[in-house]
Structure formats: structure tokens, C-alpha cells
Amino acid sequence: MTDRIETKFIHSTGVDPLTGAVNVPIYLSSTFHQKSLDSFGPFDYSRSGNPTRLALEETIAKLEGGTRGFAFSSGMAAISSAFMLLSSGDHVLVSEDVYGGTYRFITEVLDKFKIEYTFVNMTDLDEMAHAIQPNTKVIYLETPSNPVMNITDIEIAAKLAKANGCLTFVDNTFMTPLYQNPLALGADIVLHSATKFLSGHSDIIAGLAVTKDEELGNRLAFIQNTFGSVLGAQDSYLLIQGIKTLGARLGQSSESARVIAEYLHNHPLIEEVYYPGFSFHPGNPIHERQAKSAGAVLSFRLADKKSARVFVEHLRIPVFAVSLGAVESILSYPATMSHGSMPEEEREKRGITDGLLRYSVGLEHSDDLVQDLNQALVQVARRNGLSIAN
């Protein structure tokens, strides 16, 4: 019998072999005593390896079906370290509507190392294929994308990459291994901002990476140790605890997100809802083939910034903040938050308008969340001289 993924989330770390403790011990030590001048033990310095962090890294590798896992001090540290596998003169192909922090790293840091890049609409496979250059080494994608929830076919992108001698990196933050497994679809590295759903409690900053094969894992291990932006033992422990409850948390949040998406879709003040669970979403057939759920994040567009401001000011339940994937619902304004580092012209090209809001649905009762949305939209209507039913 093969354990299902929800069971694996609970038991992947196992129990402590020395004591039988059901929770991984927190090894708060920067250095480790060595018994011999000639041979060291498995741990010598916590930048290079820590037992608590190793338990986390082995767990995420199991859950993503990879060979090696790596824990970093943030999602951007994981992404940046993966890009450090490139060399001067290489070229990377990137999802057009990538997370703003990734966009900033590519345009303002990779450029300094003379690594070339092209942003493409990866929902268009022809456009992606024609954008590949002789020096292209990586195809980097998010699916669903942040924040407009575009869908890229991971399997086709990976086949295209392999045919051209490229690696495929996939940011799997929104779906997590509960709902999507990029390595099984042909990707080479899967990346997470583990701050989000994997942790789930808005209490740590963390990033994870998993490699498909051992050779690539060895290369990334060298970068991790050399670059040094590793996750500490305390945060590694907290992340392990968060992962254990992911199945229950994300399952409930995703069901509530479906209810909210349907409500917003039918509301006269909402111009568009970006949610891959809709049958009419252009990427829905691909998403249903490669993922098990539409997830717990959606975006929607009001008419303008004025309407968005009124809406935000009158909502009671969600936290208005950056980030996502927590037990509390979080409402974000991408234009100045997740994509504030992206120039306005570039945001507009990607549909990140002044009326766009992103909603990460938490564990509150869905009826309360819908009622809260409704009363805030009533206020928007009043400020715009409109009349809608409560």
C-alpha cells in the first residue's frame, strides 16, 4: 500500500531515532565537535549542514519526489541560488508574469553577471519555442502565475527545454506538493517560498528547492554552502510543523476559495476574476491535467484604484498585507506590494492594473468571508453612486 500525500505530510520526518520523540529535535548549535583529526562526522558547521535543517530538506525532497532538498533563508534566496547555477553569457527564458521579486532579481542582478534573459508569455507555446536561443540554459516558470493566475503546461515546457539542452525551474509556491508535482512532469528544480502555504502561520521566512537528479543536487549544494543563505534550525523546526498540517489547511482554504471566486464572478462590480478553477479560464484544461486543485489564491479586478481603496478600507476580516498562504486570509494590492518593484508599464502589460487585488483565502468560515466581501462592495457601490442589493 502506498501512503497518500496527506499521510506523507504527517510522517515524512519520522520519529527521532535516538529518543523516539515525535518531533524533530532543534539543534541550536553553530558548530560540532569532531572526534578525529583525519575524519569529520556528518556535521561540522551549521552553514554546511544542521540536523534539524537536514530533516526538513529530506522531507521536502520526499514530498516533491526529488533526490535532494535544500532549505534557504527565504524564497528569494532559494530562487537566487538556483539562478547561480548559470554562468556569464547564458540566457534564461522567464514567465512574463513572474513574481515581482523574481523580476527584480533577473533584471537588476543577473544583468550584472552578464546573464541574458527574455520574458515570454508561456501560455503560448509557440512564443516560448521561438524565444529559445543557442545560449538558453534555463526555462523558468510559475504556474499558476502571480498574480493573474496564468497557466503554463509544465510537461510541454520541460520537453521543450530538454530538446534544447535546457533546465526547467518551476516555482510551485501556490500549489505545493499537495496539488502539483513539477518534477514528475519533467522539471529539473522545483522552488518554494515556504513562507507561504508550507509554513502557513505567518511566523517564518523560508525558501525550499528540490532537484530531480543527484548531479544537479550536488551543484546546488555547493551553491547553498558557498552562498550561505541557509535556514536556521528554529525556523526549520517550525516549517516541519507547518508542513504536517498542510493537507488539512490547504484543503479547507481551497474549498473556501472556490466559494469566494464564484461569488465574485457573479458580482456586478467585479470586472474579472482570475481563478484557474473556472471551466472558462483559458488555462483550466491544462491546470486540471497537471494539478489536483485550483488552490486557495485568486485575484480580481475592480474598476480603478479609487474603488480598490474603498474596498480595502471597509473589509474587516482579511489582513491587508504582503504574502499569502496563511491561516488568516490575506488581501494584497499587487501594484504596490508583490509587484511594486516592477515598472508600471511592465505591470500594465501583465494585467496588474490599479484595480487588481489578490486574495489568499485562510481558514475563516467561508460564509463570514463572503459576507465581509459583500458589505465592502456595498460601500464601493455607494461611493460610486451605484445601487446594488445587499
One Martini backbone bead per residue (centre of mass of N, CA, C, O) as a GRO file, in nm:
protein
  390
    1MET     BB    1   0.097   0.036   0.022
    2THR     BB    2   0.038   0.377  -0.055
    3ASP     BB    3   0.085   0.668   0.063
    4ARG     BB    4  -0.064   0.949   0.091
    5ILE     BB    5   0.015   1.276   0.097
    6GLU     BB    6  -0.118   1.347   0.370
    7THR     BB    7   0.045   1.130   0.525
    8LYS     BB    8   0.330   1.230   0.451
    9PHE     BB    9   0.319   1.501   0.595
   10ILE     BB   10   0.322   1.370   0.883
   11HIS     BB   11   0.570   1.122   0.834
   12SER     BB   12   0.842   1.206   0.681
   13THR     BB   13   1.028   1.258   0.946
   14GLY     BB   14   0.950   1.099   1.170
   15VAL     BB   15   1.143   0.975   1.427
   16ASP     BB   16   1.360   0.982   1.670
   17PRO     BB   17   1.610   0.742   1.690
   18LEU     BB   18   1.710   0.797   1.992
   19THR     BB   19   1.407   0.873   2.150
   20GLY     BB   20   1.114   0.889   1.985
   21ALA     BB   21   1.049   1.155   1.901
   22VAL     BB   22   0.790   1.321   1.715
   23ASN     BB   23   0.992   1.556   1.722
   24VAL     BB   24   1.224   1.737   1.596
   25PRO     BB   25   1.507   1.841   1.691
   26ILE     BB   26   1.674   2.132   1.810
   27TYR     BB   27   1.986   2.240   1.672
   28LEU     BB   28   2.156   2.485   1.863
   29SER     BB   29   2.426   2.480   1.652
   30SER     BB   30   2.716   2.595   1.484
   31THR     BB   31   2.889   2.357   1.604
   32PHE     BB   32   3.104   2.046   1.589
   33HIS     BB   33   3.242   1.787   1.728
   34GLN     BB   34   3.552   1.623   1.664
   35LYS     BB   35   3.722   1.302   1.693
   36SER     BB   36   3.913   1.376   1.442
   37LEU     BB   37   4.169   1.484   1.236
   38ASP     BB   38   4.089   1.297   0.964
   39SER     BB   39   3.771   1.275   1.051
   40PHE     BB   40   3.448   1.368   0.997
   41GLY     BB   41   3.146   1.421   1.052
   42PRO     BB   42   2.831   1.510   0.919
   43PHE     BB   43   2.896   1.760   1.116
   44ASP     BB   44   3.050   2.105   1.154
   45TYR     BB   45   2.861   2.340   1.017
   46SER     BB   46   2.553   2.499   0.982
   47ARG     BB   47   2.586   2.594   0.693
   48SER     BB   48   2.647   2.296   0.580
   49GLY     BB   49   2.491   2.157   0.839
   50ASN     BB   50   2.178   2.047   0.994
   51PRO     BB   51   1.971   1.828   1.144
   52THR     BB   52   1.707   1.991   1.117
   53ARG     BB   53   1.740   2.077   0.823
   54LEU     BB   54   1.770   1.793   0.705
   55ALA     BB   55   1.486   1.695   0.773
   56LEU     BB   56   1.351   1.898   0.587
   57GLU     BB   57   1.499   1.830   0.319
   58GLU     BB   58   1.403   1.534   0.310
   59THR     BB   59   1.102   1.594   0.310
   60ILE     BB   60   1.075   1.766   0.046
   61ALA     BB   61   1.194   1.551  -0.138
   62LYS     BB   62   0.974   1.341  -0.096
   63LEU     BB   63   0.721   1.520  -0.172
   64GLU     BB   64   0.855   1.592  -0.472
   65GLY     BB   65   1.033   1.350  -0.589
   66GLY     BB   66   1.336   1.383  -0.512
   67THR     BB   67   1.681   1.378  -0.419
   68ARG     BB   68   1.712   1.693  -0.320
   69GLY     BB   69   1.710   1.919  -0.047
   70PHE     BB   70   1.660   2.284   0.025
   71ALA     BB   71   1.728   2.533   0.277
   72PHE     BB   72   1.628   2.872   0.306
   73SER     BB   73   1.588   3.210   0.416
   74SER     BB   74   1.423   3.227   0.136
   75GLY     BB   75   1.271   3.234  -0.158
   76MET     BB   76   1.486   3.419  -0.296
   77ALA     BB   77   1.728   3.245  -0.213
   78ALA     BB   78   1.645   3.000  -0.379
   79ILE     BB   79   1.625   3.137  -0.655
   80SER     BB   80   1.908   3.264  -0.663
   81SER     BB   81   2.067   2.998  -0.633
   82ALA     BB   82   1.964   2.867  -0.892
   83PHE     BB   83   2.079   3.099  -1.079
   84MET     BB   84   2.387   3.033  -0.993
   85LEU     BB   85   2.415   2.802  -1.217
   86LEU     BB   86   2.491   3.016  -1.391
   87SER     BB   87   2.658   3.190  -1.659
   88SER     BB   88   2.827   3.383  -1.837
   89GLY     BB   89   2.620   3.412  -2.137
   90ASP     BB   90   2.367   3.321  -2.053
   91HIS     BB   91   2.019   3.212  -2.093
   92VAL     BB   92   1.682   3.314  -1.988
   93LEU     BB   93   1.353   3.192  -1.956
   94VAL     BB   94   1.056   3.386  -1.865
   95SER     BB   95   0.790   3.453  -1.718
   96GLU     BB   96   0.612   3.731  -1.762
   97ASP     BB   97   0.429   3.681  -1.478
   98VAL     BB   98   0.624   3.725  -1.248
   99TYR     BB   99   0.744   3.775  -0.965
  100GLY     BB  100   0.872   4.069  -0.857
  101GLY     BB  101   1.136   3.962  -0.721
  102THR     BB  102   1.230   3.803  -0.967
  103TYR     BB  103   1.238   4.035  -1.164
  104ARG     BB  104   1.450   4.199  -1.010
  105PHE     BB  105   1.679   3.991  -1.015
  106ILE     BB  106   1.701   3.960  -1.323
  107THR     BB  107   1.727   4.277  -1.405
  108GLU     BB  108   1.951   4.366  -1.152
  109VAL     BB  109   2.155   4.106  -1.129
  110LEU     BB  110   2.205   3.921  -1.372
  111ASP     BB  111   2.302   4.153  -1.552
  112LYS     BB  112   2.581   4.188  -1.399
  113PHE     BB  113   2.661   3.878  -1.505
  114LYS     BB  114   2.582   3.847  -1.808
  115ILE     BB  115   2.277   3.750  -1.802
  116GLU     BB  116   2.036   3.661  -2.003
  117TYR     BB  117   1.691   3.769  -2.096
  118THR     BB  118   1.340   3.649  -2.140
  119PHE     BB  119   1.012   3.751  -2.168
  120VAL     BB  120   0.726   3.526  -2.172
  121ASN     BB  121   0.438   3.379  -2.297
  122MET     BB  122   0.370   3.054  -2.163
  123THR     BB  123   0.082   3.004  -2.299
  124ASP     BB  124   0.269   3.027  -2.558
  125LEU     BB  125   0.448   2.787  -2.714
  126ASP     BB  126   0.556   2.931  -2.963
  127GLU     BB  127   0.688   3.168  -2.819
  128MET     BB  128   0.877   2.997  -2.649
  129ALA     BB  129   1.026   2.847  -2.877
  130HIS     BB  130   1.126   3.117  -3.030
  131ALA     BB  131   1.297   3.224  -2.765
  132ILE     BB  132   1.506   3.027  -2.806
  133GLN     BB  133   1.852   3.002  -2.760
  134PRO     BB  134   2.169   2.883  -2.783
  135ASN     BB  135   2.216   3.005  -2.463
  136THR     BB  136   1.995   2.851  -2.336
  137LYS     BB  137   1.952   2.705  -1.988
  138VAL     BB  138   1.665   2.829  -1.886
  139ILE     BB  139   1.330   2.750  -1.778
  140TYR     BB  140   1.110   2.981  -1.619
  141LEU     BB  141   0.825   2.903  -1.397
  142GLU     BB  142   0.482   2.988  -1.330
  143THR     BB  143   0.218   2.764  -1.189
  144PRO     BB  144   0.052   2.970  -1.111
  145SER     BB  145   0.052   3.295  -1.154
  146ASN     BB  146   0.179   3.612  -1.029
  147PRO     BB  147  -0.159   3.721  -1.002
  148VAL     BB  148  -0.322   3.606  -1.286
  149MET     BB  149  -0.328   3.286  -1.324
  150ASN     BB  150  -0.149   3.156  -1.520
  151ILE     BB  151  -0.095   2.877  -1.751
  152THR     BB  152   0.152   2.620  -1.766
  153ASP     BB  153   0.291   2.361  -1.943
  154ILE     BB  154   0.516   2.166  -1.796
  155GLU     BB  155   0.567   1.925  -1.984
  156ILE     BB  156   0.619   2.087  -2.244
  157ALA     BB  157   0.841   2.273  -2.136
  158ALA     BB  158   1.037   2.039  -2.059
  159LYS     BB  159   1.063   1.920  -2.344
  160LEU     BB  160   1.171   2.176  -2.473
  161ALA     BB  161   1.419   2.198  -2.297
  162LYS     BB  162   1.549   1.923  -2.354
  163ALA     BB  163   1.572   1.966  -2.669
  164ASN     BB  164   1.770   2.237  -2.582
  165GLY     BB  165   1.951   2.191  -2.319
  166CYS     BB  166   1.759   2.253  -2.072
  167LEU     BB  167   1.636   2.380  -1.785
  168THR     BB  168   1.372   2.338  -1.532
  169PHE     BB  169   1.197   2.587  -1.351
  170VAL     BB  170   0.963   2.572  -1.062
  171ASP     BB  171   0.716   2.757  -0.911
  172ASN     BB  172   0.522   2.595  -0.628
  173THR     BB  173   0.377   2.774  -0.411
  174PHE     BB  174   0.061   2.759  -0.470
  175MET     BB  175   0.039   2.429  -0.473
  176THR     BB  176   0.227   2.236  -0.390
  177PRO     BB  177   0.265   1.892  -0.337
  178LEU     BB  178  -0.040   1.842  -0.302
  179TYR     BB  179  -0.118   1.954  -0.621
  180GLN     BB  180   0.194   1.961  -0.739
  181ASN     BB  181   0.450   1.783  -0.961
  182PRO     BB  182   0.703   1.888  -1.154
  183LEU     BB  183   0.907   1.650  -1.164
  184ALA     BB  184   0.697   1.444  -1.290
  185LEU     BB  185   0.683   1.655  -1.555
  186GLY     BB  186   1.022   1.733  -1.598
  187ALA     BB  187   1.150   1.889  -1.399
  188ASP     BB  188   1.453   1.993  -1.217
  189ILE     BB  189   1.337   2.240  -1.041
  190VAL     BB  190   1.186   2.311  -0.729
  191LEU     BB  191   1.012   2.597  -0.585
  192HIS     BB  192   0.984   2.782  -0.261
  193SER     BB  193   0.780   2.977  -0.063
  194ALA     BB  194   0.761   2.866   0.267
  195THR     BB  195   0.612   3.105   0.400
  196LYS     BB  196   0.356   3.001   0.308
  197PHE     BB  197   0.183   2.717   0.298
  198LEU     BB  198   0.394   2.533   0.437
  199SER     BB  199   0.371   2.695   0.694
  200GLY     BB  200   0.090   2.896   0.751
  201HIS     BB  201   0.166   3.136   1.008
  202SER     BB  202   0.332   3.404   0.977
  203ASP     BB  203   0.646   3.321   1.126
  204ILE     BB  204   0.823   3.279   0.860
  205ILE     BB  205   1.123   3.268   0.659
  206ALA     BB  206   1.131   3.067   0.351
  207GLY     BB  207   1.316   2.826   0.143
  208LEU     BB  208   1.284   2.590  -0.137
  209ALA     BB  209   1.459   2.303  -0.287
  210VAL     BB  210   1.437   2.064  -0.568
  211THR     BB  211   1.596   1.791  -0.713
  212LYS     BB  212   1.599   1.537  -0.951
  213ASP     BB  213   1.915   1.506  -0.945
  214GLU     BB  214   2.227   1.451  -0.812
  215GLU     BB  215   2.408   1.641  -0.976
  216LEU     BB  216   2.236   1.895  -0.932
  217GLY     BB  217   2.246   1.876  -0.625
  218ASN     BB  218   2.552   1.921  -0.595
  219ARG     BB  219   2.555   2.203  -0.720
  220LEU     BB  220   2.353   2.334  -0.516
  221ALA     BB  221   2.509   2.267  -0.259
  222PHE     BB  222   2.747   2.450  -0.324
  223ILE     BB  223   2.586   2.711  -0.330
  224GLN     BB  224   2.465   2.703  -0.049
  225ASN     BB  225   2.738   2.698   0.106
  226THR     BB  226   2.868   2.951  -0.033
  227PHE     BB  227   2.636   3.161  -0.004
  228GLY     BB  228   2.470   3.100   0.295
  229SER     BB  229   2.132   3.111   0.278
  230VAL     BB  230   2.022   2.966   0.541
  231LEU     BB  231   1.830   2.779   0.750
  232GLY     BB  232   1.740   2.770   1.057
  233ALA     BB  233   1.654   2.557   1.307
  234GLN     BB  234   1.396   2.688   1.414
  235ASP     BB  235   1.260   2.728   1.132
  236SER     BB  236   1.273   2.435   1.048
  237TYR     BB  237   1.084   2.331   1.265
  238LEU     BB  238   0.835   2.506   1.196
  239LEU     BB  239   0.808   2.395   0.905
  240ILE     BB  240   0.754   2.106   0.975
  241GLN     BB  241   0.492   2.166   1.128
  242GLY     BB  242   0.341   2.296   0.890
  243ILE     BB  243   0.346   2.054   0.692
  244LYS     BB  244   0.164   1.858   0.858
  245THR     BB  245  -0.106   2.064   0.800
  246LEU     BB  246  -0.153   2.117   0.493
  247GLY     BB  247  -0.389   1.940   0.401
  248ALA     BB  248  -0.606   2.077   0.581
  249ARG     BB  249  -0.561   2.374   0.514
  250LEU     BB  250  -0.569   2.375   0.197
  251GLY     BB  251  -0.839   2.235   0.163
  252GLN     BB  252  -1.018   2.450   0.298
  253SER     BB  253  -0.919   2.702   0.144
  254SER     BB  254  -0.995   2.600  -0.143
  255GLU     BB  255  -1.298   2.578  -0.097
  256SER     BB  256  -1.339   2.877  -0.025
  257ALA     BB  257  -1.227   2.993  -0.290
  258ARG     BB  258  -1.450   2.886  -0.469
  259VAL     BB  259  -1.680   3.045  -0.338
  260ILE     BB  260  -1.558   3.329  -0.383
  261ALA     BB  261  -1.523   3.322  -0.689
  262GLU     BB  262  -1.823   3.292  -0.753
  263TYR     BB  263  -1.919   3.546  -0.619
  264LEU     BB  264  -1.743   3.751  -0.778
  265HIS     BB  265  -1.834   3.671  -1.066
  266ASN     BB  266  -2.148   3.769  -0.987
  267HIS     BB  267  -2.048   4.057  -0.951
  268PRO     BB  268  -2.095   4.378  -1.085
  269LEU     BB  269  -1.807   4.513  -0.979
  270ILE     BB  270  -1.660   4.276  -1.114
  271GLU     BB  271  -1.459   4.243  -1.395
  272GLU     BB  272  -1.250   4.013  -1.280
  273VAL     BB  273  -1.157   3.664  -1.242
  274TYR     BB  274  -0.866   3.486  -1.116
  275TYR     BB  275  -0.936   3.133  -1.175
  276PRO     BB  276  -0.851   2.798  -1.250
  277GLY     BB  277  -1.141   2.661  -1.171
  278PHE     BB  278  -1.257   2.765  -1.418
  279SER     BB  279  -1.375   2.646  -1.717
  280PHE     BB  280  -1.313   2.941  -1.868
  281HIS     BB  281  -1.036   2.921  -1.820
  282PRO     BB  282  -0.778   2.899  -2.044
  283GLY     BB  283  -0.603   2.693  -1.834
  284ASN     BB  284  -0.783   2.462  -1.715
  285PRO     BB  285  -0.710   2.198  -1.869
  286ILE     BB  286  -0.414   2.199  -1.780
  287HIS     BB  287  -0.449   2.221  -1.476
  288GLU     BB  288  -0.618   1.956  -1.441
  289ARG     BB  289  -0.381   1.772  -1.544
  290GLN     BB  290  -0.138   1.892  -1.327
  291ALA     BB  291  -0.364   1.934  -1.105
  292LYS     BB  292  -0.583   1.892  -0.806
  293SER     BB  293  -0.620   2.214  -0.780
  294ALA     BB  294  -0.688   2.566  -0.756
  295GLY     BB  295  -0.670   2.661  -0.477
  296ALA     BB  296  -0.627   2.970  -0.246
  297VAL     BB  297  -0.585   3.168  -0.497
  298LEU     BB  298  -0.697   3.498  -0.600
  299SER     BB  299  -0.810   3.735  -0.845
  300PHE     BB  300  -0.931   4.084  -0.878
  301ARG     BB  301  -1.126   4.341  -1.058
  302LEU     BB  302  -1.157   4.666  -1.041
  303ALA     BB  303  -1.194   4.967  -1.190
  304ASP     BB  304  -1.005   5.113  -0.962
  305LYS     BB  305  -0.828   5.261  -0.713
  306LYS     BB  306  -1.064   5.383  -0.561
  307SER     BB  307  -1.221   5.119  -0.524
  308ALA     BB  308  -0.995   4.964  -0.381
  309ARG     BB  309  -0.973   5.148  -0.136
  310VAL     BB  310  -1.258   5.116  -0.025
  311PHE     BB  311  -1.252   4.813   0.003
  312VAL     BB  312  -1.014   4.792   0.203
  313GLU     BB  313  -1.133   4.985   0.429
  314HIS     BB  314  -1.404   4.774   0.472
  315LEU     BB  315  -1.261   4.540   0.551
  316ARG     BB  316  -1.236   4.300   0.832
  317ILE     BB  317  -1.076   4.018   0.803
  318PRO     BB  318  -0.847   4.062   0.634
  319VAL     BB  319  -0.531   4.099   0.582
  320PHE     BB  320  -0.336   4.382   0.489
  321ALA     BB  321  -0.083   4.230   0.289
  322VAL     BB  322   0.178   4.067   0.244
  323SER     BB  323   0.148   3.773   0.121
  324LEU     BB  324   0.063   3.415   0.185
  325GLY     BB  325  -0.072   3.107   0.308
  326ALA     BB  326  -0.252   3.143   0.561
  327VAL     BB  327  -0.482   3.115   0.815
  328GLU     BB  328  -0.511   3.396   0.729
  329SER     BB  329  -0.645   3.617   0.548
  330ILE     BB  330  -0.501   3.780   0.243
  331LEU     BB  331  -0.474   4.107   0.126
  332SER     BB  332  -0.359   4.237  -0.191
  333TYR     BB  333  -0.157   4.494  -0.372
  334PRO     BB  334   0.039   4.445  -0.636
  335ALA     BB  335   0.132   4.733  -0.736
  336THR     BB  336   0.274   4.778  -0.420
  337MET     BB  337   0.376   4.488  -0.354
  338SER     BB  338   0.463   4.220  -0.521
  339HIS     BB  339   0.496   4.453  -0.787
  340GLY     BB  340   0.653   4.724  -0.703
  341SER     BB  341   0.933   4.660  -0.871
  342MET     BB  342   0.759   4.704  -1.116
  343PRO     BB  343   0.699   4.866  -1.374
  344GLU     BB  344   0.413   5.000  -1.483
  345GLU     BB  345   0.430   4.907  -1.778
  346GLU     BB  346   0.477   4.607  -1.704
  347ARG     BB  347   0.221   4.563  -1.541
  348GLU     BB  348   0.014   4.629  -1.761
  349LYS     BB  349   0.095   4.399  -1.956
  350ARG     BB  350   0.005   4.181  -1.711
  351GLY     BB  351  -0.267   4.298  -1.560
  352ILE     BB  352  -0.155   4.504  -1.330
  353THR     BB  353  -0.372   4.690  -1.199
  354ASP     BB  354  -0.522   4.937  -0.992
  355GLY     BB  355  -0.777   4.715  -0.942
  356LEU     BB  356  -0.597   4.489  -0.827
  357LEU     BB  357  -0.657   4.187  -0.633
  358ARG     BB  358  -0.533   3.966  -0.376
  359TYR     BB  359  -0.653   3.639  -0.253
  360SER     BB  360  -0.587   3.471   0.050
  361VAL     BB  361  -0.726   3.193   0.178
  362GLY     BB  362  -0.827   3.088   0.474
  363LEU     BB  363  -0.994   2.950   0.784
  364GLU     BB  364  -1.234   3.087   0.763
  365HIS     BB  365  -1.547   3.119   0.719
  366SER     BB  366  -1.699   3.150   0.419
  367ASP     BB  367  -1.946   3.318   0.502
  368ASP     BB  368  -1.786   3.550   0.633
  369LEU     BB  369  -1.622   3.629   0.382
  370VAL     BB  370  -1.859   3.698   0.197
  371GLN     BB  371  -1.994   3.911   0.376
  372ASP     BB  372  -1.750   4.098   0.376
  373LEU     BB  373  -1.735   4.149   0.075
  374ASN     BB  374  -2.020   4.262   0.043
  375GLN     BB  375  -2.001   4.515   0.232
  376ALA     BB  376  -1.764   4.643   0.075
  377LEU     BB  377  -1.912   4.664  -0.204
  378VAL     BB  378  -2.134   4.851  -0.109
  379GLN     BB  379  -1.940   5.089  -0.058
  380VAL     BB  380  -1.842   5.117  -0.344
  381ALA     BB  381  -2.112   5.181  -0.471
  382ARG     BB  382  -2.176   5.438  -0.310
  383ARG     BB  383  -1.916   5.601  -0.401
  384ASN     BB  384  -2.032   5.553  -0.717
  385GLY     BB  385  -2.356   5.583  -0.727
  386LEU     BB  386  -2.464   5.295  -0.656
  387SER     BB  387  -2.699   5.010  -0.674
  388ILE     BB  388  -2.702   4.729  -0.454
  389ALA     BB  389  -2.750   4.436  -0.330
  390ASN     BB  390  -2.703   4.273  -0.016
   0.00000   0.00000   0.00000
